[in-house]
């Protein structure tokens, strides 16, 4: 496979892995949202918001105007189905063999009976998705999350996840038939997804007192949960507040300085 | 390929917005006035509390014979009643709580409750979900329970919503003290935001921006409601904003 972007990326991979590993040092204790690069992050965040205002959201509105809900679901399913190589590789790397098998079954069912993945009969037949990505794999291997990081165009991340994203990108570009196909699907899927969330995102922006912080906090929670499911219990795991030395739901200790 | 991080990250936020769903689902059970009798015994379990609450809210939401103004009022009323706004306020302000004087604390609880109730109302209202299933529960510290629910949305992924509920002081009922949407805690999210605002500003500034936000949101609802054609036959209350 494929073309220039992927070659260049492949060459860059070792460097990026190294950067990721270096950056991913442990957060200072007690810091739930470690954001030492906040000034820089806020600038990128602002930039991403403008990209959304001027390009992504208007495009998504146009897309919604010319497509039906059913069509958009088909696009979403198709894109999800193409994540199979990423899920298979990462489930295997995390030694989740049952999940690796299940995502294989899903891929076979949805690609054939589901007409190249446009439909998702597997979910209906008791084969729910078995998501896995390389950011998660790195976490399972013991790499720390590192500081919060906002990436131009892509949004919230951290060095570990950014590294994972790149690795997943390489896996995909290795497997899919060509870089144009790859990029094309990516772009369409992103616009499609944005179109499916027009109201949600508007509401989130309006509800926030400080949108940057709201996104950071939500992203960290969500991501840690996706990863935490795979990890042995530890004090940073947000899913089990009762395991934490300090109970965040104790009103008296919460309000004492 | 595909919708990777950008999508997923926004999804979590999205879910936060969707917490309307939640806030709403946190709302209220029917008028079971807690009998002052049973001293220690909790008459209903946390799970029963959540189930009744969800039923009530679902019923109101699916009732399209009343105007959206009335629907909003009803939802707000139940949410108001079944959220423990003071506890949520304290948890969300955390150590900053003590930077507020007593009047400011009162005002904060009021405005924050209003914010929660208002902001989430429309989220909830615009969602067309099939049903909400209560599928699990877990005991937590302080006698709390986390009750796990799943919102079944036709032609979309299920949304996982966990409610953390705490027994009331007399032990006869429950109140919602936090909502998790796909693992994103509402209390934690606001705690981060308030911390951010208060690190550069005074309590009054936070109160001011909360108040302005609430007023703007309320204005928007009222405008939309005024534009709405009167609903349901002879319903006199039809589109009036209030």
CSV table of C-alpha atoms in Angstrom, one decimal:
chain,number,residue,atom,x,y,z
A,1,UNK,CA,0.0,0.0,0.0
A,2,UNK,CA,0.4,3.1,-0.4
A,3,UNK,CA,1.5,6.4,-1.0
A,4,UNK,CA,3.6,9.1,0.2
A,5,UNK,CA,2.0,10.1,3.5
A,6,UNK,CA,2.3,6.7,4.8
A,7,UNK,CA,6.0,6.3,3.9
A,8,UNK,CA,6.9,9.6,5.5
A,9,UNK,CA,5.0,8.6,8.6
A,10,UNK,CA,6.6,5.3,8.8
A,11,UNK,CA,10.0,7.0,8.8
A,12,UNK,CA,8.8,9.4,11.5
A,13,UNK,CA,7.4,6.7,13.7
A,14,UNK,CA,10.5,5.8,15.8
A,15,UNK,CA,11.1,9.5,16.5
A,16,UNK,CA,7.5,10.0,17.5
A,17,UNK,CA,7.4,6.9,19.7
A,18,UNK,CA,10.5,8.2,21.5
A,19,UNK,CA,8.9,11.6,22.0
A,20,UNK,CA,5.8,10.0,23.2
A,21,UNK,CA,7.7,7.9,25.7
A,22,UNK,CA,9.7,10.8,26.9
A,23,UNK,CA,6.7,13.1,27.3
A,24,UNK,CA,4.7,10.5,29.0
A,25,UNK,CA,6.1,10.8,32.4
A,26,UNK,CA,4.0,10.6,35.5
A,27,UNK,CA,1.8,13.5,36.6
A,28,UNK,CA,2.6,15.2,39.9
A,29,UNK,CA,0.6,13.4,42.6
A,30,UNK,CA,-2.8,14.9,43.3
A,31,UNK,CA,-3.1,16.5,40.0
A,32,UNK,CA,-6.2,15.2,38.3
A,33,UNK,CA,-5.9,17.3,35.2
A,34,UNK,CA,-2.3,17.9,34.5
A,35,UNK,CA,-2.1,20.6,31.9
A,36,UNK,CA,1.4,22.2,32.1
A,37,UNK,CA,1.0,23.3,28.4
A,38,UNK,CA,-2.2,25.1,29.0
A,39,UNK,CA,-1.3,28.3,27.3
A,40,UNK,CA,-0.2,26.5,24.1
A,41,UNK,CA,-3.2,24.1,24.4
A,42,UNK,CA,-5.7,26.9,24.6
A,43,UNK,CA,-4.3,28.5,21.5
A,44,UNK,CA,-4.6,25.2,19.5
A,45,UNK,CA,-8.1,24.7,21.0
A,46,UNK,CA,-9.1,28.1,19.9
A,47,UNK,CA,-7.7,27.3,16.4
A,48,UNK,CA,-9.6,24.0,16.3
A,49,UNK,CA,-12.8,25.8,17.2
A,50,UNK,CA,-12.4,28.2,14.4
A,51,UNK,CA,-11.7,25.4,12.0
A,52,UNK,CA,-15.0,23.9,13.2
A,53,UNK,CA,-16.9,27.2,12.9
A,54,UNK,CA,-15.7,28.0,9.4
A,55,UNK,CA,-15.2,24.6,7.8
A,56,UNK,CA,-16.3,21.5,9.6
A,57,UNK,CA,-19.7,22.6,10.9
A,58,UNK,CA,-20.9,24.3,7.8
A,59,UNK,CA,-19.8,21.3,5.7
A,60,UNK,CA,-21.5,19.0,8.1
A,61,UNK,CA,-24.7,21.0,7.8
A,62,UNK,CA,-24.6,20.8,4.1
A,63,UNK,CA,-24.0,17.0,4.4
A,64,UNK,CA,-27.0,16.6,6.6
A,65,UNK,CA,-29.1,18.6,4.2
A,66,UNK,CA,-28.3,16.2,1.3
A,67,UNK,CA,-28.3,12.9,3.1
A,68,UNK,CA,-30.8,10.9,5.0
A,69,UNK,CA,-30.4,9.7,8.6
A,70,UNK,CA,-30.3,6.1,7.3
A,71,UNK,CA,-27.5,7.0,4.8
A,72,UNK,CA,-25.5,8.7,7.5
A,73,UNK,CA,-25.8,5.6,9.8
A,74,UNK,CA,-24.6,3.5,6.9
A,75,UNK,CA,-21.5,5.7,6.5
A,76,UNK,CA,-20.9,5.5,10.2
A,77,UNK,CA,-21.1,1.7,10.2
A,78,UNK,CA,-18.9,1.5,7.1
A,79,UNK,CA,-16.3,3.6,8.8
A,80,UNK,CA,-16.5,1.6,12.0
A,81,UNK,CA,-16.2,-1.6,10.2
A,82,UNK,CA,-12.9,-0.4,8.6
A,83,UNK,CA,-11.5,-0.1,12.1
A,84,UNK,CA,-11.3,-3.9,12.2
A,85,UNK,CA,-7.5,-4.1,11.6
A,86,UNK,CA,-6.8,-1.6,14.4
A,87,UNK,CA,-9.1,-3.5,16.8
A,88,UNK,CA,-7.7,-6.9,15.9
A,89,UNK,CA,-4.1,-5.9,16.3
A,90,UNK,CA,-4.6,-4.1,19.5
A,91,UNK,CA,-6.8,-6.7,21.1
A,92,UNK,CA,-4.1,-9.2,20.4
A,93,UNK,CA,-1.4,-6.9,21.7
A,94,UNK,CA,-3.4,-6.5,24.9
A,95,UNK,CA,-3.9,-10.3,25.0
A,96,UNK,CA,-7.6,-9.9,24.9
A,97,UNK,CA,-8.1,-13.0,22.8
A,98,UNK,CA,-11.9,-13.2,23.3
A,99,UNK,CA,-12.3,-9.6,22.1
A,100,UNK,CA,-9.9,-10.3,19.2
A,101,UNK,CA,-12.1,-13.2,18.1
A,102,UNK,CA,-15.3,-11.2,18.6
A,103,UNK,CA,-14.1,-8.3,16.5
A,104,UNK,CA,-13.1,-10.8,13.8
A,105,UNK,CA,-16.5,-12.4,13.8
A,106,UNK,CA,-18.1,-9.0,13.6
A,107,UNK,CA,-16.0,-8.0,10.7
A,108,UNK,CA,-16.8,-11.2,8.8
A,109,UNK,CA,-20.6,-10.9,9.5
A,110,UNK,CA,-20.8,-7.2,8.8
A,111,UNK,CA,-18.7,-7.2,5.7
A,112,UNK,CA,-20.7,-10.0,4.1
A,113,UNK,CA,-24.2,-10.0,5.4
A,114,UNK,CA,-23.9,-6.3,6.3
A,115,UNK,CA,-23.0,-5.4,2.8
A,116,UNK,CA,-19.4,-4.2,3.1
A,117,UNK,CA,-20.1,-2.9,6.6
A,118,UNK,CA,-23.0,-0.6,5.7
A,119,UNK,CA,-25.2,-2.4,8.1
A,120,UNK,CA,-24.3,-3.8,11.5
A,121,UNK,CA,-26.2,-7.1,11.9
A,122,UNK,CA,-23.5,-8.4,14.2
A,123,UNK,CA,-24.6,-6.0,17.0
A,124,UNK,CA,-28.2,-7.3,16.7
A,125,UNK,CA,-27.0,-10.9,16.9
A,126,UNK,CA,-25.2,-10.5,20.2
A,127,UNK,CA,-21.8,-9.5,18.9
A,128,UNK,CA,-21.3,-6.0,20.4
A,129,UNK,CA,-18.2,-4.0,19.2
A,130,UNK,CA,-14.9,-4.8,20.8
A,131,UNK,CA,-13.0,-1.5,20.5
A,132,UNK,CA,-9.3,-1.3,21.1
A,133,UNK,CA,-6.7,1.2,20.0
A,134,UNK,CA,-2.9,1.6,20.4
A,135,UNK,CA,-3.2,4.3,23.0
A,136,UNK,CA,-4.9,1.8,25.1
A,137,UNK,CA,-2.3,-0.8,24.3
A,138,UNK,CA,0.4,1.6,25.5
A,139,UNK,CA,-1.5,2.1,28.7
A,140,UNK,CA,-1.8,-1.6,29.3
A,141,UNK,CA,1.9,-1.9,28.7
A,142,UNK,CA,2.5,0.6,31.5
A,143,UNK,CA,3.2,3.8,29.7
A,144,UNK,CA,2.0,6.9,31.6
A,145,UNK,CA,-0.6,9.2,30.1
A,146,UNK,CA,1.5,12.4,30.3
A,147,UNK,CA,0.3,15.9,30.2
A,148,UNK,CA,-2.9,17.0,28.4
A,149,UNK,CA,-2.3,17.9,24.8
A,150,UNK,CA,-4.5,19.5,22.2
A,151,UNK,CA,-3.6,18.6,18.7
A,152,UNK,CA,-4.3,20.9,15.7
A,153,UNK,CA,-7.4,19.6,13.8
A,154,UNK,CA,-7.6,16.4,15.9
A,155,UNK,CA,-8.4,17.9,19.3
A,156,UNK,CA,-7.9,16.6,22.9
A,157,UNK,CA,-5.1,14.0,23.4
A,158,UNK,CA,-2.0,13.3,25.4
A,159,UNK,CA,1.4,12.1,24.4
A,160,UNK,CA,0.5,8.5,24.9
A,161,UNK,CA,-2.6,8.7,22.9
A,162,UNK,CA,-1.1,10.8,20.2
A,163,UNK,CA,1.5,8.1,19.7
A,164,UNK,CA,-1.2,5.5,19.7
A,165,UNK,CA,-3.1,7.4,17.1
A,166,UNK,CA,-0.2,7.5,14.8
A,167,UNK,CA,0.4,3.8,15.2
A,168,UNK,CA,-3.2,3.0,14.5
A,169,UNK,CA,-3.0,5.3,11.4
A,170,UNK,CA,0.0,3.2,10.2
A,171,UNK,CA,-1.9,0.0,10.8
A,172,UNK,CA,-4.8,1.3,8.7
A,173,UNK,CA,-2.7,2.7,5.9
A,174,UNK,CA,-0.9,-0.7,5.7
A,175,UNK,CA,-4.1,-2.5,5.2
A,176,UNK,CA,-6.5,-0.3,3.3
A,177,UNK,CA,-6.2,-0.2,-0.5
A,178,UNK,CA,-4.7,3.2,-1.0
A,179,UNK,CA,-3.9,6.4,0.6
A,180,UNK,CA,-6.6,8.3,-1.3
A,181,UNK,CA,-9.2,5.8,-0.2
A,182,UNK,CA,-8.0,6.0,3.3
A,183,UNK,CA,-8.0,9.8,3.4
A,184,UNK,CA,-11.3,10.0,1.6
A,185,UNK,CA,-13.0,7.7,4.0
A,186,UNK,CA,-11.5,9.5,6.9
A,187,UNK,CA,-12.7,12.9,5.8
A,188,UNK,CA,-16.2,11.7,4.9
A,189,UNK,CA,-16.5,9.8,8.2
A,190,UNK,CA,-15.5,12.9,10.1
A,191,UNK,CA,-17.9,15.2,8.4
A,192,UNK,CA,-20.6,12.6,8.8
A,193,UNK,CA,-19.9,12.2,12.4
A,194,UNK,CA,-20.0,16.0,12.9
A,195,UNK,CA,-23.3,16.1,11.1
A,196,UNK,CA,-24.7,13.5,13.5
A,197,UNK,CA,-23.8,15.6,16.5
A,198,UNK,CA,-24.8,19.2,15.5
A,199,UNK,CA,-27.1,19.6,18.4
A,200,UNK,CA,-25.0,17.8,20.9
A,201,UNK,CA,-22.0,20.0,20.4
A,202,UNK,CA,-23.9,23.2,20.3
A,203,UNK,CA,-25.5,22.3,23.6
A,204,UNK,CA,-22.2,21.3,25.2
A,205,UNK,CA,-20.7,24.7,24.2
A,206,UNK,CA,-23.6,26.6,25.6
A,207,UNK,CA,-23.8,24.7,28.8
A,208,UNK,CA,-20.1,25.2,29.7
A,209,UNK,CA,-18.9,27.9,32.0
A,210,UNK,CA,-15.4,27.4,30.6
A,211,UNK,CA,-15.6,25.3,27.5
A,212,UNK,CA,-11.9,24.5,27.3
A,213,UNK,CA,-11.9,23.1,30.8
A,214,UNK,CA,-15.1,21.3,30.3
A,215,UNK,CA,-13.7,19.5,27.2
A,216,UNK,CA,-10.4,18.7,29.0
A,217,UNK,CA,-12.1,17.2,32.0
A,218,UNK,CA,-14.6,15.3,30.0
A,219,UNK,CA,-12.0,13.9,27.6
A,220,UNK,CA,-9.8,12.8,30.5
A,221,UNK,CA,-12.6,11.1,32.3
A,222,UNK,CA,-13.8,9.4,29.1
A,223,UNK,CA,-10.4,8.3,28.0
A,224,UNK,CA,-9.4,7.0,31.4
A,225,UNK,CA,-12.5,5.0,31.6
A,226,UNK,CA,-11.9,3.5,28.2
A,227,UNK,CA,-8.5,2.5,29.4
A,228,UNK,CA,-9.3,1.8,33.0
A,229,UNK,CA,-11.6,-1.1,32.0
A,230,UNK,CA,-8.5,-2.9,30.9
A,231,UNK,CA,-6.2,-2.1,33.8
A,232,UNK,CA,-5.8,-3.6,37.3
A,233,UNK,CA,-7.3,-1.3,39.9
A,234,UNK,CA,-5.2,1.7,40.7
A,235,UNK,CA,-5.6,5.0,42.6
A,236,UNK,CA,-6.1,7.0,39.4
A,237,UNK,CA,-8.9,5.0,38.2
A,238,UNK,CA,-12.0,7.3,38.1
A,239,UNK,CA,-14.4,4.4,37.9
A,240,UNK,CA,-14.0,3.3,41.4
A,241,UNK,CA,-14.2,6.3,43.7
A,242,UNK,CA,-14.4,4.2,46.7
A,243,UNK,CA,-10.9,2.9,46.2
A,244,UNK,CA,-9.4,6.3,46.4
A,245,UNK,CA,-7.7,7.3,49.6
A,246,UNK,CA,-9.7,10.5,49.7
A,247,UNK,CA,-13.4,10.1,49.0
A,248,UNK,CA,-14.3,12.8,46.5
A,249,UNK,CA,-17.9,12.4,47.5
A,250,UNK,CA,-17.4,13.3,51.1
A,251,UNK,CA,-18.8,16.8,51.4
A,252,UNK,CA,-16.9,17.8,54.4
A,253,UNK,CA,-13.5,16.8,53.1
A,254,UNK,CA,-14.3,18.1,49.7
A,255,UNK,CA,-14.9,21.7,50.9
A,256,UNK,CA,-12.1,21.8,53.4
A,257,UNK,CA,-9.0,23.5,52.0
B,1,UNK,CA,-9.4,5.0,9.6
B,2,UNK,CA,-12.2,6.4,10.8
B,3,UNK,CA,-13.4,8.7,13.2
B,4,UNK,CA,-10.7,8.5,15.6
B,5,UNK,CA,-9.7,10.6,18.4
B,6,UNK,CA,-11.3,13.8,17.3
B,7,UNK,CA,-14.6,12.1,17.1
B,8,UNK,CA,-14.2,10.2,20.2
B,9,UNK,CA,-13.1,13.2,22.2
B,10,UNK,CA,-16.0,15.2,21.1
B,11,UNK,CA,-18.2,12.3,21.8
B,12,UNK,CA,-17.5,12.5,25.5
B,13,UNK,CA,-18.4,16.1,25.5
B,14,UNK,CA,-21.3,15.4,23.5
B,15,UNK,CA,-22.3,13.0,26.1
B,16,UNK,CA,-21.9,15.7,28.6
B,17,UNK,CA,-24.4,17.7,26.7
B,18,UNK,CA,-26.6,14.7,26.6
B,19,UNK,CA,-26.5,14.7,30.3
B,20,UNK,CA,-29.7,16.5,29.8
B,21,UNK,CA,-30.9,13.1,29.4
B,22,UNK,CA,-29.6,12.3,32.6
B,23,UNK,CA,-30.5,15.2,34.5
B,24,UNK,CA,-33.8,14.5,33.4
B,25,UNK,CA,-33.7,10.9,34.2
B,26,UNK,CA,-32.6,11.9,37.6
B,27,UNK,CA,-35.8,13.6,38.1
B,28,UNK,CA,-38.5,12.4,39.9
B,29,UNK,CA,-40.6,9.7,41.2
B,30,UNK,CA,-44.2,10.1,41.8
B,31,UNK,CA,-45.6,11.8,44.8
B,32,UNK,CA,-44.6,9.2,47.3
B,33,UNK,CA,-44.5,11.5,50.3
B,34,UNK,CA,-42.0,9.7,52.5
B,35,UNK,CA,-43.9,8.4,55.5
B,36,UNK,CA,-42.3,9.9,58.6
B,37,UNK,CA,-42.7,6.6,60.3
B,38,UNK,CA,-40.0,4.2,59.6
B,39,UNK,CA,-36.9,5.7,61.3
B,40,UNK,CA,-33.9,3.8,60.0
B,41,UNK,CA,-35.4,1.7,57.3
B,42,UNK,CA,-35.1,2.9,53.8
B,43,UNK,CA,-38.4,2.1,52.3
B,44,UNK,CA,-37.2,1.8,48.8
B,45,UNK,CA,-33.9,0.8,47.4
B,46,UNK,CA,-31.7,3.1,45.4
B,47,UNK,CA,-32.6,1.2,42.3
B,48,UNK,CA,-36.3,1.6,42.9
B,49,UNK,CA,-35.8,5.3,43.4
B,50,UNK,CA,-34.0,5.6,40.0
B,51,UNK,CA,-36.6,3.4,38.3
B,52,UNK,CA,-39.5,5.5,39.5
B,53,UNK,CA,-37.7,8.6,38.7
B,54,UNK,CA,-37.0,7.5,35.1
B,55,UNK,CA,-40.6,6.4,34.6
B,56,UNK,CA,-42.0,9.8,35.7
B,57,UNK,CA,-39.7,11.7,33.5
B,58,UNK,CA,-40.2,9.5,30.5
B,59,UNK,CA,-43.9,9.9,30.9
B,60,UNK,CA,-43.7,13.7,30.9
B,61,UNK,CA,-41.3,13.7,28.0
B,62,UNK,CA,-43.4,11.5,25.9
B,63,UNK,CA,-46.5,13.5,26.6
B,64,UNK,CA,-47.0,15.6,23.6
B,65,UNK,CA,-50.5,16.7,24.4
B,66,UNK,CA,-49.1,19.5,26.6
B,67,UNK,CA,-47.3,22.5,25.4
B,68,UNK,CA,-43.5,22.5,25.5
B,69,UNK,CA,-43.7,25.2,28.1
B,70,UNK,CA,-45.7,23.0,30.4
B,71,UNK,CA,-43.5,20.1,29.7
B,72,UNK,CA,-40.5,22.2,30.6
B,73,UNK,CA,-42.1,23.3,33.8
B,74,UNK,CA,-43.0,19.8,34.8
B,75,UNK,CA,-39.5,18.5,34.1
B,76,UNK,CA,-37.9,21.3,35.9
B,77,UNK,CA,-40.1,20.7,38.9
B,78,UNK,CA,-39.2,17.0,39.2
B,79,UNK,CA,-35.5,17.6,38.5
B,80,UNK,CA,-35.5,20.3,41.1
B,81,UNK,CA,-37.0,18.0,43.6
B,82,UNK,CA,-34.8,15.0,43.1
B,83,UNK,CA,-31.4,16.6,42.8
B,84,UNK,CA,-29.6,17.4,45.9
B,85,UNK,CA,-28.5,20.8,44.7
B,86,UNK,CA,-26.7,21.7,47.9
B,87,UNK,CA,-24.5,18.6,48.0
B,88,UNK,CA,-23.8,18.9,44.3
B,89,UNK,CA,-22.8,22.5,44.7
B,90,UNK,CA,-20.5,21.7,47.5
B,91,UNK,CA,-18.9,18.9,45.7
B,92,UNK,CA,-18.5,21.0,42.6
B,93,UNK,CA,-17.1,24.0,44.3
B,94,UNK,CA,-14.9,21.8,46.6
B,95,UNK,CA,-12.4,23.9,48.6
B,96,UNK,CA,-13.7,27.0,46.9
B,97,UNK,CA,-17.0,26.6,48.8
B,98,UNK,CA,-15.5,28.4,51.8
B,99,UNK,CA,-14.4,31.4,49.7
B,100,UNK,CA,-18.1,32.1,49.4
B,101,UNK,CA,-19.9,33.9,52.2
B,102,UNK,CA,-23.2,32.6,53.4
B,103,UNK,CA,-25.3,34.7,51.1
B,104,UNK,CA,-23.1,33.8,48.1
B,105,UNK,CA,-23.4,30.1,48.9
B,106,UNK,CA,-27.1,30.4,48.9
B,107,UNK,CA,-27.1,32.3,45.7
B,108,UNK,CA,-24.7,29.8,44.2
B,109,UNK,CA,-26.9,26.8,45.1
B,110,UNK,CA,-29.8,28.6,43.6
B,111,UNK,CA,-28.1,29.5,40.3
B,112,UNK,CA,-26.3,26.3,39.9
B,113,UNK,CA,-29.5,24.3,40.4
B,114,UNK,CA,-31.1,26.6,37.9
B,115,UNK,CA,-28.3,26.0,35.5
B,116,UNK,CA,-28.4,22.3,35.8
B,117,UNK,CA,-32.1,22.1,35.4
B,118,UNK,CA,-32.3,24.6,32.5
B,119,UNK,CA,-29.4,23.5,30.5
B,120,UNK,CA,-30.3,19.9,30.6
B,121,UNK,CA,-33.9,20.3,29.9
B,122,UNK,CA,-33.7,20.9,26.3
B,123,UNK,CA,-31.2,18.2,25.8
B,124,UNK,CA,-33.6,15.8,27.2
B,125,UNK,CA,-36.5,17.1,25.4
B,126,UNK,CA,-35.0,16.8,22.0
B,127,UNK,CA,-33.8,13.3,22.5
B,128,UNK,CA,-36.1,10.7,21.1
B,129,UNK,CA,-35.1,7.7,23.1
B,130,UNK,CA,-37.0,4.4,23.2
B,131,UNK,CA,-36.6,3.7,26.8
B,132,UNK,CA,-34.2,3.8,29.7
B,133,UNK,CA,-33.1,0.5,31.2
B,134,UNK,CA,-31.8,0.2,34.7
B,135,UNK,CA,-29.3,-2.7,34.5
B,136,UNK,CA,-27.0,-2.7,37.5
B,137,UNK,CA,-26.1,-1.1,40.8
B,138,UNK,CA,-23.1,-0.8,43.0
B,139,UNK,CA,-22.7,0.1,46.7
B,140,UNK,CA,-20.4,3.1,47.3
B,141,UNK,CA,-19.0,4.9,50.4
B,142,UNK,CA,-21.4,6.8,52.7
B,143,UNK,CA,-24.3,4.6,51.9
B,144,UNK,CA,-24.4,5.9,48.4
B,145,UNK,CA,-25.3,3.7,45.4
B,146,UNK,CA,-24.3,4.0,41.8
B,147,UNK,CA,-27.2,2.9,39.7
B,148,UNK,CA,-26.3,2.2,36.1
B,149,UNK,CA,-28.7,2.9,33.3
B,150,UNK,CA,-28.7,2.5,29.6
B,151,UNK,CA,-30.6,4.9,27.3
B,152,UNK,CA,-31.8,3.0,24.3
B,153,UNK,CA,-31.7,5.5,21.4
B,154,UNK,CA,-33.2,4.2,18.1
B,155,UNK,CA,-30.6,4.0,15.3
B,156,UNK,CA,-27.8,5.1,17.5
B,157,UNK,CA,-25.4,3.7,20.1
B,158,UNK,CA,-26.8,3.2,23.6
B,159,UNK,CA,-25.8,5.9,26.1
B,160,UNK,CA,-24.6,4.7,29.4
B,161,UNK,CA,-25.6,6.8,32.3
B,162,UNK,CA,-24.8,6.2,35.9
B,163,UNK,CA,-26.5,8.0,38.7
B,164,UNK,CA,-24.9,8.3,42.1
B,165,UNK,CA,-27.6,8.6,44.7
B,166,UNK,CA,-27.4,9.2,48.4
B,167,UNK,CA,-29.9,8.5,51.1
B,168,UNK,CA,-31.6,11.6,52.6
B,169,UNK,CA,-30.9,12.5,56.2
B,170,UNK,CA,-33.9,10.6,57.5
B,171,UNK,CA,-33.0,7.6,55.4
B,172,UNK,CA,-36.4,7.3,53.8
B,173,UNK,CA,-35.6,8.5,50.4
B,174,UNK,CA,-32.8,9.2,47.9
B,175,UNK,CA,-31.3,12.2,46.1
B,176,UNK,CA,-29.1,12.3,43.1
B,177,UNK,CA,-25.6,13.7,43.8
B,178,UNK,CA,-23.8,13.0,40.6
B,179,UNK,CA,-24.4,11.9,37.1
B,180,UNK,CA,-21.9,10.0,34.9
B,181,UNK,CA,-22.4,10.0,31.2
B,182,UNK,CA,-20.2,7.3,29.6
B,183,UNK,CA,-17.8,7.7,32.5
B,184,UNK,CA,-17.8,11.5,32.5
B,185,UNK,CA,-18.8,12.8,35.9
B,186,UNK,CA,-20.9,15.9,35.9
B,187,UNK,CA,-19.7,17.0,39.3
B,188,UNK,CA,-16.1,16.5,38.3
B,189,UNK,CA,-16.6,18.4,35.1
B,190,UNK,CA,-18.1,21.4,36.8
B,191,UNK,CA,-15.5,21.2,39.6
B,192,UNK,CA,-12.8,21.7,37.0
B,193,UNK,CA,-14.6,24.6,35.4
B,194,UNK,CA,-15.3,26.4,38.6
B,195,UNK,CA,-11.8,25.9,39.8
B,196,UNK,CA,-10.6,27.4,36.5
B,197,UNK,CA,-12.9,30.4,36.8
B,198,UNK,CA,-12.1,31.0,40.5
B,199,UNK,CA,-8.4,30.8,40.0
B,200,UNK,CA,-8.6,34.0,38.0
B,201,UNK,CA,-11.7,35.5,39.5
B,202,UNK,CA,-13.8,36.2,42.6
B,203,UNK,CA,-16.9,34.3,43.7
B,204,UNK,CA,-19.1,37.2,42.5
B,205,UNK,CA,-17.8,36.9,39.0
B,206,UNK,CA,-18.6,33.2,38.9
B,207,UNK,CA,-22.1,34.0,40.2
B,208,UNK,CA,-22.5,36.7,37.7
B,209,UNK,CA,-21.6,34.5,34.7
B,210,UNK,CA,-23.8,31.7,36.0
B,211,UNK,CA,-26.7,34.1,36.3
B,212,UNK,CA,-26.2,35.6,32.9
B,213,UNK,CA,-26.0,32.2,31.3
B,214,UNK,CA,-29.2,31.1,33.0
B,215,UNK,CA,-31.0,34.2,31.9
B,216,UNK,CA,-29.8,33.8,28.3
B,217,UNK,CA,-30.9,30.2,28.3
B,218,UNK,CA,-34.2,31.0,29.8
B,219,UNK,CA,-34.9,33.7,27.2
B,220,UNK,CA,-34.2,31.3,24.5
B,221,UNK,CA,-36.6,28.7,25.7
B,222,UNK,CA,-39.3,31.3,26.2
B,223,UNK,CA,-38.8,32.6,22.7
B,224,UNK,CA,-39.0,29.2,21.2
B,225,UNK,CA,-42.1,28.4,23.3
B,226,UNK,CA,-43.8,31.6,22.2
B,227,UNK,CA,-43.3,30.7,18.6
B,228,UNK,CA,-44.8,27.4,19.0
B,229,UNK,CA,-48.3,26.8,17.8
B,230,UNK,CA,-50.7,26.0,20.6
B,231,UNK,CA,-50.7,22.4,21.2
B,232,UNK,CA,-53.4,19.8,21.9
B,233,UNK,CA,-57.0,20.8,21.2
B,234,UNK,CA,-58.4,23.0,23.9
B,235,UNK,CA,-55.3,23.2,26.0
B,236,UNK,CA,-55.5,26.8,27.1
B,237,UNK,CA,-51.9,27.0,28.3
B,238,UNK,CA,-50.6,26.4,24.8
B,239,UNK,CA,-47.4,28.2,23.8
B,240,UNK,CA,-47.5,30.9,26.4
B,241,UNK,CA,-44.1,31.7,27.8
B,242,UNK,CA,-43.8,32.5,31.3
